[in-house]
Structure formats: structure tokens, C-alpha cells
Short mmCIF file of C-alpha atoms and ligand atoms in Angstrom, two decimals:
data_model
loop_
_atom_site.label_atom_id
_atom_site.label_comp_id
_atom_site.label_asym_id
_atom_site.label_seq_id
_atom_site.Cartn_x
_atom_site.Cartn_y
_atom_site.Cartn_z
CA MET A 1 -22.52 -26.14 5.56
CA MET A 2 -22.43 -23.43 6.77
CA GLN A 3 -23.76 -20.39 3.92
CA TRP A 4 -23.58 -16.95 4.81
CA THR A 5 -25.84 -14.89 1.07
CA VAL A 6 -25.36 -11.04 1.10
CA ARG A 7 -28.23 -9.64 -0.71
CA LEU A 8 -28.04 -5.45 -1.41
CA GLU A 9 -31.71 -3.97 -0.77
CA VAL A 10 -32.17 -1.23 -2.55
CA ARG A 11 -34.86 1.95 -1.93
CA THR A 12 -34.72 3.79 -4.24
CA SER A 13 -36.57 7.42 -4.43
CA ALA A 14 -40.10 6.69 -4.88
CA GLY A 15 -39.48 4.15 -1.73
CA GLU A 16 -39.82 1.04 -4.79
CA VAL A 17 -37.45 -1.51 -2.62
CA LYS A 18 -35.60 -3.84 -4.64
CA THR A 19 -33.36 -6.72 -3.26
CA THR A 20 -30.04 -8.27 -5.17
CA GLU A 21 -28.15 -11.28 -4.29
CA LEU A 22 -24.98 -9.94 -4.41
CA VAL A 23 -22.81 -13.41 -3.14
CA THR A 24 -22.60 -16.79 -0.86
CA ILE A 25 -20.16 -18.57 1.04
CA SER A 26 -20.34 -21.66 2.15
CA ARG A 27 -17.81 -23.14 5.12
CA PRO A 28 -18.12 -26.86 6.53
CA ALA A 29 -20.40 -26.80 9.55
CA VAL A 30 -18.12 -27.12 11.78
CA VAL A 31 -14.67 -25.52 10.91
CA SER A 32 -11.05 -27.53 11.10
CA THR A 33 -8.46 -24.90 10.89
CA LEU A 34 -8.35 -21.41 11.45
CA ALA A 35 -7.09 -20.95 7.88
CA GLU A 36 -11.73 -21.27 7.79
CA VAL A 37 -12.02 -18.53 10.20
CA GLY A 38 -13.59 -15.13 8.90
CA LEU A 39 -14.22 -14.05 5.11
CA ALA A 40 -11.00 -14.39 3.20
CA LEU A 41 -9.36 -11.90 0.87
CA ALA A 42 -10.70 -12.68 -2.32
CA GLU A 43 -14.52 -13.22 -0.82
CA THR A 44 -14.02 -9.80 -0.14
CA LYS A 45 -12.43 -8.33 -3.51
CA ALA A 46 -15.75 -10.27 -4.84
CA LEU A 47 -18.33 -8.89 -2.38
CA LEU A 48 -17.45 -4.26 -2.51
CA ALA A 49 -17.26 -5.63 -6.68
CA LYS A 50 -20.85 -6.49 -7.19
CA LEU A 51 -22.12 -4.28 -4.00
CA GLN A 52 -20.24 -1.55 -6.75
CA ALA A 53 -21.74 -2.87 -9.92
CA SER A 54 -24.64 -2.94 -8.76
CA MET A 55 -24.54 0.57 -6.66
CA LEU A 56 -23.36 2.05 -10.12
CA CYS A 57 -25.64 0.64 -12.38
CA GLY A 58 -28.52 2.20 -10.31
CA GLN A 59 -27.37 5.46 -10.05
CA VAL A 60 -26.66 5.42 -13.36
CA ALA A 61 -29.87 4.46 -14.62
CA ALA A 62 -31.02 6.46 -12.48
CA TYR A 63 -29.34 10.21 -14.04
CA ALA A 64 -30.16 8.47 -17.44
CA ALA A 65 -34.13 8.27 -16.60
CA GLN A 66 -33.89 11.31 -14.98
CA HIS A 67 -32.12 13.44 -18.32
CA ARG A 68 -34.21 11.24 -20.66
CA VAL A 69 -37.04 14.16 -19.61
CA CYS A 70 -37.00 17.15 -21.87
CA ALA A 71 -36.16 20.12 -19.59
CA ALA A 72 -38.18 22.38 -21.18
CA CYS A 73 -41.89 20.56 -22.22
CA GLY A 74 -41.57 17.35 -19.84
CA ILE A 75 -41.79 14.87 -22.35
CA LEU A 76 -39.80 11.86 -23.03
CA GLN A 77 -37.13 12.30 -25.40
CA PRO A 78 -37.41 9.50 -27.80
CA LEU A 79 -34.40 6.53 -27.83
CA LYS A 80 -31.33 7.24 -30.52
CA ASP A 81 -29.61 3.65 -29.61
CA ARG A 82 -28.58 1.88 -26.70
CA ARG A 83 -24.83 2.33 -25.88
CA THR A 84 -22.51 1.39 -22.45
CA ARG A 85 -18.94 2.76 -20.97
CA ARG A 86 -16.90 1.54 -18.78
CA LEU A 87 -15.85 3.37 -15.15
CA GLN A 88 -12.96 2.37 -13.81
CA THR A 89 -12.94 2.18 -9.37
CA LEU A 90 -11.02 1.28 -6.57
CA PHE A 91 -13.32 -1.68 -6.37
CA GLY A 92 -13.63 -2.91 -10.22
CA THR A 93 -13.93 -1.91 -13.85
CA VAL A 94 -17.86 -0.94 -14.52
CA GLU A 95 -19.53 -1.16 -17.78
CA VAL A 96 -22.92 0.44 -17.21
CA GLU A 97 -25.73 1.36 -19.85
CA ALA A 98 -25.20 5.02 -21.79
CA PRO A 99 -28.38 4.91 -23.71
CA ARG A 100 -28.61 7.94 -26.34
CA PHE A 101 -31.39 10.06 -26.87
CA LYS A 102 -33.21 12.58 -29.46
CA VAL A 103 -32.74 15.99 -28.44
CA CYS A 104 -37.03 16.70 -27.93
CA GLY A 105 -38.20 19.11 -31.01
CA CYS A 106 -39.24 22.33 -29.06
CA ARG A 107 -35.43 22.32 -27.87
CA ARG A 108 -34.01 21.95 -31.92
CA ALA A 109 -33.10 24.55 -33.66
CA THR A 110 -34.28 23.69 -37.12
CA PRO A 111 -37.17 20.73 -37.06
CA LEU A 112 -35.18 18.51 -39.42
CA ALA A 113 -31.71 18.86 -37.90
CA GLU A 114 -31.84 15.80 -35.65
CA VAL A 115 -29.47 15.86 -32.11
CA THR A 116 -28.52 13.56 -29.92
CA VAL A 117 -27.45 13.71 -26.05
CA SER A 118 -25.72 11.14 -24.04
CA PRO A 119 -26.83 12.33 -20.43
CA VAL A 120 -23.43 9.42 -18.90
CA CYS A 121 -21.37 10.25 -21.13
CA ALA A 122 -21.63 13.91 -19.23
CA LEU A 123 -21.83 12.34 -16.36
CA LEU A 124 -18.44 10.28 -16.13
CA THR A 125 -16.28 12.92 -17.73
CA ALA A 126 -13.61 10.66 -16.78
CA ARG A 127 -12.67 6.92 -17.22
CA CYS A 128 -11.82 6.52 -13.49
CA THR A 129 -13.23 7.96 -10.73
CA PRO A 130 -11.39 10.71 -8.43
CA GLU A 131 -10.80 8.66 -6.02
CA LEU A 132 -9.04 5.89 -7.80
CA GLU A 133 -7.66 8.71 -9.24
CA ARG A 134 -6.11 9.97 -6.02
CA VAL A 135 -4.85 6.25 -4.64
CA GLN A 136 -3.40 5.27 -7.76
CA ALA A 137 -1.31 8.59 -7.37
CA GLU A 138 -0.90 9.17 -3.48
CA LEU A 139 0.57 5.82 -3.61
CA GLY A 140 2.50 5.78 -7.17
CA ALA A 141 4.24 9.03 -5.06
CA ARG A 142 4.89 6.99 -1.89
CA THR A 143 6.39 3.71 -3.39
CA SER A 144 7.50 2.43 -7.11
CA PHE A 145 5.14 2.56 -9.62
CA ARG A 146 4.70 -1.09 -9.72
CA ASP A 147 4.28 -1.62 -6.17
CA ALA A 148 1.64 0.95 -5.78
CA ALA A 149 0.22 -1.59 -8.77
CA ARG A 150 0.80 -4.51 -6.39
CA ILE A 151 -0.44 -3.31 -3.22
CA LEU A 152 -3.56 -2.32 -4.88
CA ASP A 153 -3.69 -5.59 -6.87
CA THR A 154 -3.63 -7.81 -3.70
CA LEU A 155 -6.09 -5.81 -1.18
CA LEU A 156 -8.97 -4.06 -3.64
CA PRO A 157 -10.85 -5.69 -7.03
CA ALA A 158 -9.62 -1.88 -8.14
CA SER A 159 -9.09 -1.64 -11.86
CA PRO A 160 -7.06 -1.95 -13.81
CA ALA A 161 -3.87 -2.85 -11.49
CA ASN A 162 -1.63 -2.28 -13.28
CA GLN A 163 2.05 0.11 -13.44
CA GLU A 164 1.90 2.02 -16.89
CA SER A 165 -1.80 3.22 -14.79
CA VAL A 166 -0.49 4.15 -12.15
CA ARG A 167 2.15 6.23 -13.84
CA THR A 168 -0.10 7.85 -15.63
CA ARG A 169 -2.37 8.98 -12.77
CA THR A 170 0.53 10.42 -10.93
CA HIS A 171 1.63 11.95 -13.85
CA ALA A 172 -1.74 13.56 -14.79
CA VAL A 173 -2.20 14.38 -10.68
CA ALA A 174 1.37 16.28 -11.34
CA LEU A 175 0.15 18.16 -13.66
CA ARG A 176 -3.38 19.00 -11.97
CA ILE A 177 -1.67 20.62 -9.27
CA GLU A 178 1.53 22.15 -11.09
CA ALA A 179 -1.41 24.35 -12.57
CA ASP A 180 -2.64 25.25 -9.35
CA ASP A 181 0.32 26.07 -7.95
CA ARG A 182 0.66 27.99 -10.93
CA GLN A 183 -2.78 29.82 -9.92
CA ALA A 184 -2.39 30.00 -7.25
CA ALA A 185 1.39 32.15 -7.69
CA ALA A 186 -1.08 34.11 -10.34
CA GLU A 187 -3.43 35.09 -7.03
CA VAL A 188 -0.38 36.84 -4.63
CA THR A 189 -2.13 39.94 -3.17
CA ALA A 190 -0.07 42.43 -2.36
CA VAL A 191 0.59 44.33 1.12
CA ARG A 192 -0.80 47.14 0.74
CA ASP A 193 -0.13 49.76 3.67
CA ASP A 194 3.21 50.40 5.16
CA THR A 195 2.24 48.76 8.56
CA ALA A 196 1.59 45.69 7.61
CA LYS A 197 4.97 45.31 6.26
CA VAL A 198 6.54 45.90 9.86
CA THR A 199 4.36 44.01 11.76
CA ALA A 200 5.49 41.39 9.13
CA ALA A 201 8.78 41.88 9.67
CA ASP A 202 10.57 40.06 11.76
CA ALA A 203 8.32 37.64 14.21
CA SER A 204 6.26 35.98 11.30
CA ARG A 205 7.65 35.93 8.79
CA PRO A 206 8.26 33.17 6.52
CA VAL A 207 11.80 31.30 6.15
CA VAL A 208 12.26 29.13 3.24
CA MET A 209 15.01 26.46 3.10
CA LEU A 210 16.16 25.23 0.46
CA ASP A 211 18.72 22.13 -1.10
CA GLY A 212 20.18 20.04 -3.66
CA ALA A 213 19.76 16.54 -4.36
CA TYR A 214 20.64 14.39 -6.42
CA ILE A 215 19.12 12.09 -9.32
CA ARG A 216 20.22 9.49 -11.24
CA ALA A 217 19.02 10.01 -14.88
CA VAL A 218 17.80 7.20 -17.12
CA PRO A 219 19.92 5.97 -19.92
CA GLY A 220 20.35 7.89 -22.92
CA HIS A 221 19.94 11.70 -20.78
CA GLN A 222 22.31 13.91 -21.20
CA VAL A 223 23.97 13.62 -17.97
CA ARG A 224 24.07 11.02 -14.85
CA ASN A 225 22.42 12.58 -12.70
CA PHE A 226 20.41 15.77 -12.46
CA GLU A 227 19.69 18.00 -9.67
CA ALA A 228 16.18 18.46 -8.14
CA ILE A 229 16.01 21.59 -5.36
CA CYS A 230 14.01 21.33 -2.03
CA GLY A 231 13.05 22.24 0.38
CA LYS A 232 10.27 23.75 2.84
CA VAL A 233 8.66 27.39 4.02
CA GLU A 234 8.09 27.73 7.75
CA ARG A 235 5.81 30.38 9.25
CA VAL A 236 5.05 30.53 12.59
CA GLY A 237 1.13 29.67 13.17
CA HIS A 238 1.10 27.56 9.82
CA PRO A 239 1.68 24.45 9.17
CA THR A 240 4.92 23.40 7.21
CA ARG A 241 5.03 23.98 3.13
CA ARG A 242 7.39 21.82 1.31
CA PHE A 243 7.90 22.30 -1.97
CA ALA A 244 10.47 20.19 -4.77
CA LEU A 245 11.63 20.45 -8.28
CA VAL A 246 13.46 20.16 -11.15
CA ARG A 247 14.68 23.24 -12.67
CA SER A 248 14.89 22.28 -15.99
CA VAL A 249 11.42 20.46 -16.43
CA ALA A 250 9.43 23.39 -14.12
CA GLU A 251 7.14 25.04 -16.41
CA GLN A 252 7.34 28.18 -14.82
CA PRO A 253 9.67 26.79 -11.36
CA HIS A 254 9.34 29.86 -9.52
CA ALA A 255 5.41 29.67 -9.18
CA LEU A 256 5.74 26.47 -7.28
CA LEU A 257 7.70 28.17 -4.30
CA ARG A 258 5.43 31.20 -4.40
CA ALA A 259 2.85 28.90 -4.23
CA ALA A 260 3.64 27.66 -0.97
CA LEU A 261 4.39 31.12 0.83
CA GLN A 262 0.88 31.90 -0.28
CA ASP A 263 0.15 28.93 1.87
CA GLN A 264 1.75 30.43 4.38
CA GLY A 265 -0.63 33.15 4.20
CA TRP A 266 2.40 35.20 1.91
CA ARG A 267 1.47 38.16 0.96
CA GLU A 268 3.41 39.84 -1.61
CA GLY A 269 5.85 42.85 0.31
CA ASP A 270 6.55 40.62 2.86
CA ALA A 271 9.48 39.72 3.35
CA VAL A 272 11.19 36.23 3.25
CA THR A 273 14.46 34.56 5.20
CA ALA A 274 15.87 31.94 2.47
CA ILE A 275 18.34 29.78 3.98
CA SER A 276 20.34 27.96 1.65
CA ASP A 277 24.01 26.21 1.23
CA GLY A 278 26.33 28.84 -0.35
CA ASP A 279 24.67 27.91 -3.72
CA PRO A 280 23.43 30.82 -5.82
CA ALA A 281 20.97 29.56 -7.86
CA LEU A 282 18.79 29.13 -4.67
CA PRO A 283 18.34 32.38 -2.78
CA ALA A 284 17.26 33.72 -7.13
CA LEU A 285 14.83 31.03 -7.29
CA VAL A 286 13.40 32.85 -3.45
CA ARG A 287 13.89 35.96 -5.23
CA SER A 288 12.20 35.52 -8.44
CA ALA A 289 9.76 33.58 -6.58
CA THR A 290 9.25 36.91 -4.07
CA ALA A 291 10.00 39.39 -6.65
CA CYS A 292 11.72 41.33 -3.31
CA PRO A 293 14.24 41.84 -1.72
CA VAL A 294 14.92 38.82 0.42
CA GLU A 295 17.55 38.01 3.88
CA PRO A 296 19.40 35.55 2.22
CA ILE A 297 20.98 33.37 5.32
CA LEU A 298 24.18 30.81 4.73
CA ASP A 299 23.66 27.52 6.17
CA TRP A 300 25.87 27.76 9.41
CA PHE A 301 26.09 23.80 9.58
CA HIS A 302 27.62 24.34 5.80
CA LEU A 303 29.95 27.01 7.48
CA SER A 304 31.51 25.22 10.27
CA MET A 305 32.05 22.25 7.70
CA ARG A 306 34.41 23.98 6.81
CA VAL A 307 35.66 25.43 10.01
CA HIS A 308 36.17 22.27 10.85
CA HIS A 309 38.33 20.81 7.83
CA VAL A 310 41.03 23.72 8.94
CA GLN A 311 40.87 22.67 12.62
CA GLN A 312 41.40 19.44 11.46
CA VAL A 313 44.61 20.05 9.37
CA MET A 314 45.57 22.25 12.66
CA ARG A 315 45.32 19.24 14.81
CA GLY A 316 47.07 17.13 12.82
CA LEU A 317 50.37 19.57 12.51
CA CYS A 318 49.98 19.70 16.62
CA ALA A 319 50.86 16.71 16.67
CA LEU A 320 54.00 15.66 14.77
CA GLU A 321 56.55 15.13 16.47
CA PRO A 322 59.32 16.99 16.63
CA PRO A 323 57.08 20.18 16.79
CA PRO A 324 57.13 22.70 13.68
CA LEU A 325 60.19 25.07 13.50
CA ALA A 326 58.00 28.19 13.02
CA PRO A 327 55.86 28.66 16.73
CA LEU A 328 52.99 27.43 16.45
CA ASP A 329 51.11 28.97 19.38
CA ARG A 330 49.29 32.01 17.61
CA ALA A 331 48.31 30.32 13.91
CA GLN A 332 46.41 27.33 16.99
CA ILE A 333 44.31 30.37 18.37
CA ASP A 334 43.20 32.52 15.76
CA VAL A 335 42.00 28.75 14.98
CA GLU A 336 40.90 28.03 17.58
CA ARG A 337 39.57 30.98 17.10
CA LEU A 338 37.50 31.05 13.46
CA ARG A 339 34.08 29.63 14.47
CA HIS A 340 33.86 31.55 17.58
CA LEU A 341 33.95 34.58 15.32
CA LEU A 342 32.07 33.49 12.28
CA TRP A 343 29.13 32.04 14.80
CA HIS A 344 29.22 36.03 16.24
CA GLY A 345 29.12 37.32 12.38
CA HIS A 346 32.28 38.80 12.98
CA HIS A 347 34.09 37.42 9.05
CA GLU A 348 35.74 40.20 8.60
CA LYS A 349 37.83 39.26 11.15
CA ALA A 350 37.94 36.07 10.44
CA CYS A 351 39.53 36.72 7.24
CA GLU A 352 42.26 38.28 9.23
CA ALA A 353 42.38 35.39 11.28
CA LEU A 354 42.46 33.39 7.71
CA GLY A 355 45.73 35.46 6.53
CA ARG A 356 47.46 35.05 9.82
CA ILE A 357 47.29 31.03 9.73
CA VAL A 358 48.13 31.33 5.72
CA SER A 359 51.40 33.12 6.83
CA TRP A 360 52.23 31.87 9.96
CA ALA A 361 51.71 28.19 6.48
CA GLN A 362 54.20 29.70 4.27
CA ASP A 363 56.61 30.31 7.21
CA ALA A 364 56.23 26.44 7.87
CA ILE A 365 56.60 24.88 4.26
CA VAL A 366 60.36 26.92 4.08
CA LEU A 367 61.42 26.06 7.41
CA ASN A 368 60.77 22.50 8.05
CA ILE A 369 61.04 18.60 6.83
CA PRO A 370 58.97 17.22 4.15
CA VAL A 371 56.28 16.23 6.91
CA VAL A 372 55.15 19.11 8.34
CA ASP A 373 55.83 20.90 4.47
CA ALA A 374 52.32 18.42 3.31
CA LYS A 375 50.21 19.59 6.25
CA ALA A 376 51.46 22.65 6.12
CA LYS A 377 50.17 22.40 1.99
CA ARG A 378 46.99 21.14 3.32
CA LEU A 379 46.53 24.30 5.53
CA VAL A 380 46.71 26.61 2.93
CA ALA A 381 44.28 25.47 0.54
CA ARG A 382 41.55 24.80 3.46
CA CYS A 383 41.75 28.03 4.86
CA ALA A 384 41.74 29.43 0.80
CA GLU A 385 38.71 27.22 0.50
CA LEU A 386 37.11 28.45 3.68
CA ARG A 387 38.02 31.98 2.52
CA SER A 388 36.72 31.85 -0.86
CA TYR A 389 33.77 30.63 0.74
CA ILE A 390 33.31 33.43 3.42
CA GLU A 391 34.00 36.39 0.52
CA SER A 392 31.12 34.56 -2.08
CA ASN A 393 28.66 34.30 0.72
CA GLU A 394 29.79 37.38 2.47
CA GLY A 395 25.87 38.90 1.79
CA ALA A 396 24.81 35.76 3.53
CA LEU A 397 26.77 35.91 6.66
CA ILE A 398 24.61 36.84 9.70
CA ASP A 399 25.29 36.45 14.13
CA TYR A 400 24.18 33.38 14.28
CA GLY A 401 24.64 33.49 17.89
CA GLU A 402 22.28 36.17 17.81
CA ARG A 403 19.68 33.89 15.78
CA TYR A 404 20.36 31.15 17.59
CA ARG A 405 19.40 33.32 20.57
CA ALA A 406 16.35 34.24 19.66
CA GLY A 407 14.72 31.14 18.76
CA LYS A 408 15.29 31.28 14.79
CA PRO A 409 15.94 28.75 12.14
CA ILE A 410 20.25 29.18 11.57
CA SER A 411 20.57 26.05 9.40
CA THR A 412 19.30 23.51 6.54
CA SER A 413 19.61 20.40 8.36
CA ARG A 414 15.65 20.68 8.55
CA ALA A 415 15.78 20.93 4.66
CA GLU A 416 17.84 18.33 4.46
CA GLY A 417 15.48 16.11 6.60
CA THR A 418 12.84 17.32 3.71
CA VAL A 419 14.98 16.20 1.25
CA ASN A 420 15.34 13.16 2.38
CA GLN A 421 11.18 12.75 2.76
CA LEU A 422 11.07 14.20 -0.95
CA VAL A 423 13.94 12.63 -2.92
CA SER A 424 16.30 10.40 -0.52
CA ALA A 425 13.26 7.79 0.22
CA ARG A 426 11.49 7.04 -3.09
CA MET A 427 14.60 7.93 -6.05
CA ASN A 428 17.88 7.00 -5.10
CA LYS A 429 17.70 4.23 -1.78
CA ARG A 430 17.04 1.40 -4.25
CA ARG A 431 20.11 1.48 -6.58
CA GLN A 432 17.85 1.02 -9.73
CA MET A 433 15.98 3.78 -10.31
CA ARG A 434 16.77 5.96 -13.00
CA TRP A 435 14.66 9.17 -13.21
CA SER A 436 13.86 11.57 -16.54
CA PRO A 437 13.99 14.54 -14.82
CA ARG A 438 10.39 15.59 -16.08
CA GLY A 439 9.21 11.89 -14.16
CA ALA A 440 11.19 12.52 -10.96
CA HIS A 441 9.25 16.05 -11.13
CA ARG A 442 6.13 14.99 -11.39
CA VAL A 443 6.46 12.94 -8.98
CA LEU A 444 8.21 15.12 -6.38
CA GLN A 445 5.05 17.22 -6.89
CA VAL A 446 2.19 14.67 -5.80
CA ARG A 447 4.95 13.77 -3.33
CA ALA A 448 4.93 17.24 -2.13
CA ALA A 449 1.56 17.18 -1.21
CA VAL A 450 1.11 14.19 0.59
CA LEU A 451 3.78 14.66 3.04
CA ASP A 452 2.34 17.93 3.30
CA GLY A 453 -0.97 16.25 4.27
CA ARG A 454 -2.69 18.23 0.95
CA PHE A 455 -3.67 15.70 0.16
CA GLY A 456 -7.08 14.94 1.61
CA HIS A 457 -5.58 13.47 5.22
CA PRO A 458 -2.77 13.70 6.77
CA ALA A 459 0.96 12.77 6.09
CA ILE A 460 1.92 9.57 6.75
CA GLN A 461 5.23 8.89 7.72
CA LEU A 462 7.75 7.28 5.98
CA ALA A 463 9.39 4.89 6.95
CA VAL A 464 12.91 7.01 5.41
ZN1 ZN B 1 -39.21 19.81 -25.30
#
């Protein structure tokens, strides 16, 4: 038999040394299997728990002893009673002594008033260590609460590793992140002089990319799905900042975006560009966050998809045998020009072209057999869709070609990546997962912070 004994040597500030035995590990003198080689997880957990308990009790006892001395006159305050407090940590729950003392007579307002103090209670301001709370919240934001609890329980003597405590702590951390964001939003400074406004005008202008995502609601909720708004703020020279919110439950939805902008060095009055998919609520959110006019840009990807739909129907018509009676050439040319016109910001010309395509399609409906008729009607519908999309987003159409050549973003495809990272990977892929708007909103706060690396260490790429 071979034995390893781990002894802890504690040296106090007074130079006193005390040795305690933590654990003894035994193995056969000569091992016969691989499993017997080296430390086992259970031994490691026991060792960590004992080390933690010993360290914590020693520290708390020293703290209590120091605070027993009256700060004013220096005498020892009398002991009132001995109590205990429990502290939850990553390395187990530790019960510590929390003696109460009678406040020294020299500091009492009236000699008869007996007041007690409990220094340990003043030190242990929460039931758990900040580190345990942070790790539980981070795991809870990365994976399901149940899995987070299992991971902790598997690897550490952490206390108490159940999904309820992971949920509670994730929510608590989210509330703090949100409160910090509201604080940051309130502290945004304004641009004072116009020169600063001009320099911030273009190259370093923050770009907000927004997109919506649907999350399945818990049964009994008024709707089957509810929307989360996700996005990111990008600015040259700054790390990307993600944000996400469920509008109906966020205390101040715009404050969360405003805080993200502030984090990028944005000041009130600096111009902001907002790229989104045509939902007017999204640029409106940016406007309420900045309290200034915003340059809205319609996402090129969504516009381009609608052009693609028109092209597809037209190609179907061209492929018909025999060809439609109304001559196709002009309409075909107009369809092929649509993308080019919109790419260069000529949306009025694009609408004129759409008008000609529709009038050609109406001729074709009158002149032709049913198979052409059906396709021509579909062409009219697709053109109408594109046209109303263009008209309702007129103020957000730009010369995409020029912006693209300048190396600036024209699409929310990157925001869609954010939706995947923030929402889909945690909330949608597992089909059984249903959320309350409040629960989803809170997990999103922590998840965005974790992915940004605002949580204390670098963001780790998740398997999406
Ligand atoms: Zn005193």
C-alpha cells in the first residue's frame, strides 16, 4: 500500500504556524490498472472542499477577532453569543462561526442601551461568493440551467449544484447587468463642439446592426412566440458590443442599446448608422437610444432577396414553350436591371421598371393561355411586393455600391450571426425549450455579456 497525505501549513500574520491534515489517499503498492494511476475526481473534490473550509474558517475567525477590539478605546468587547453562518462557494458550503459582541460602553449612546454587533455578518454580505455566482450565471447563459448544474456538480464540490440555484443566480446577475447599463446610459456625455461632430461624422461612426428573432413562449402565455431584438454595435477601433432584449419586459429597452453605444465611446450628438431589415420598430429603437437623428440603411440582403423572387418568376415565364404572346424582351431587360438599379441607389428608376414589368404582365394575362396566366399573376404579385418594400423604406435606401466599395457594412448578415449566437444556440435549437419573456430577456443579458467577454475573461466561441 502506498499513501499520500496532504497537510496544510497555515502561517498567520503573527508568524504562528499551524499544520492540519487534509486528506490521505491510498493506492496499492504497485498499481495494476490505469484507473489507479494519479488523482481521482472524488479525491480532488474532497481535497478542495477541505482546503476551502480550512482557509475560509481561518480568515473569518481572524476577521472576527480583529473586530472584537473596540475601535475607539481598544478594549475587547464582551461576547454576546456564538452563532454560525453558511457561505456557499465553488468549493463547497462552509459553516463559519459568527460570534456576536456587545458594543463597547464607550461607544453607546446611552449606558442602558445594549447593542450587539456581528462583524462576520457584515463581512458575508451575500449567501454565496461572487465567484460562485459568476460561474453559475456564465454556465447558465451558455447552456441549460440543468446542464450547468450538472457540469458544476461533476467537476467541483460546488454548492448547491441544482438548476434552481443556477437559474436564480443567472437572473440576479442579469438584473445587475441591466442596472449597470441603465446607469451607463444615463451617464452618456454630449458632444460639445461642432468640430468633434464633423470628425466623428464618417469613418468612426458607430454602426448598429439589428435583427429580430422569435422565441417559443411557455404554455399559458398570451402568444405562442415572442420577439427578441438582437444586434451589435460596431465601431472602428473598438471591440464589438452585443445587445439583446425582449421589449415587453425590458425596463428601459433603449437604455440597453444606449449603454452599448456608450461602451464604444459614443457621445450624444455623434451620428449613428442603423442597418436593419425594414421593420420600422428597429431604427425607431436606435433613435430613442441616441435621442438624435439616425442614418437608417435598409439591409441589402433583404432587398436583394425580393429582387431574386421577381427574377425567379420571370425566368419561369421565359422557359415556357411556346413563349408567351406578348413580346418578352423589354420586360426581361427590366427585370435583369432591377438589382443593378437598386445596388446603385436608383430606387425611382427601379419603381418605373417595375411599373413596365407589371403592365407587360397584365397584357400577357389578357392574351395568353392559363399556364402563362398563372405565372404572370405571380409576377405581378412579386413586383407589387418589391415595390411596396421599396416605397415603405424609401428613406433607408442608399447607394449600396458606393458604401460597399468604401468597405462599410451594407447588410445585417453579421447581426444575423449575432441572433444565432445569442438566441438560436441557447433558446431555439432544443425543441422542448420554451421561455417566459422575462426569463429569456434575463438570460440574453448575461449571454451577450459572456460572448462579448465583458464577464471577466475572453469570450469562448460557442458551438452554434
Ligand atoms: Zn470602547
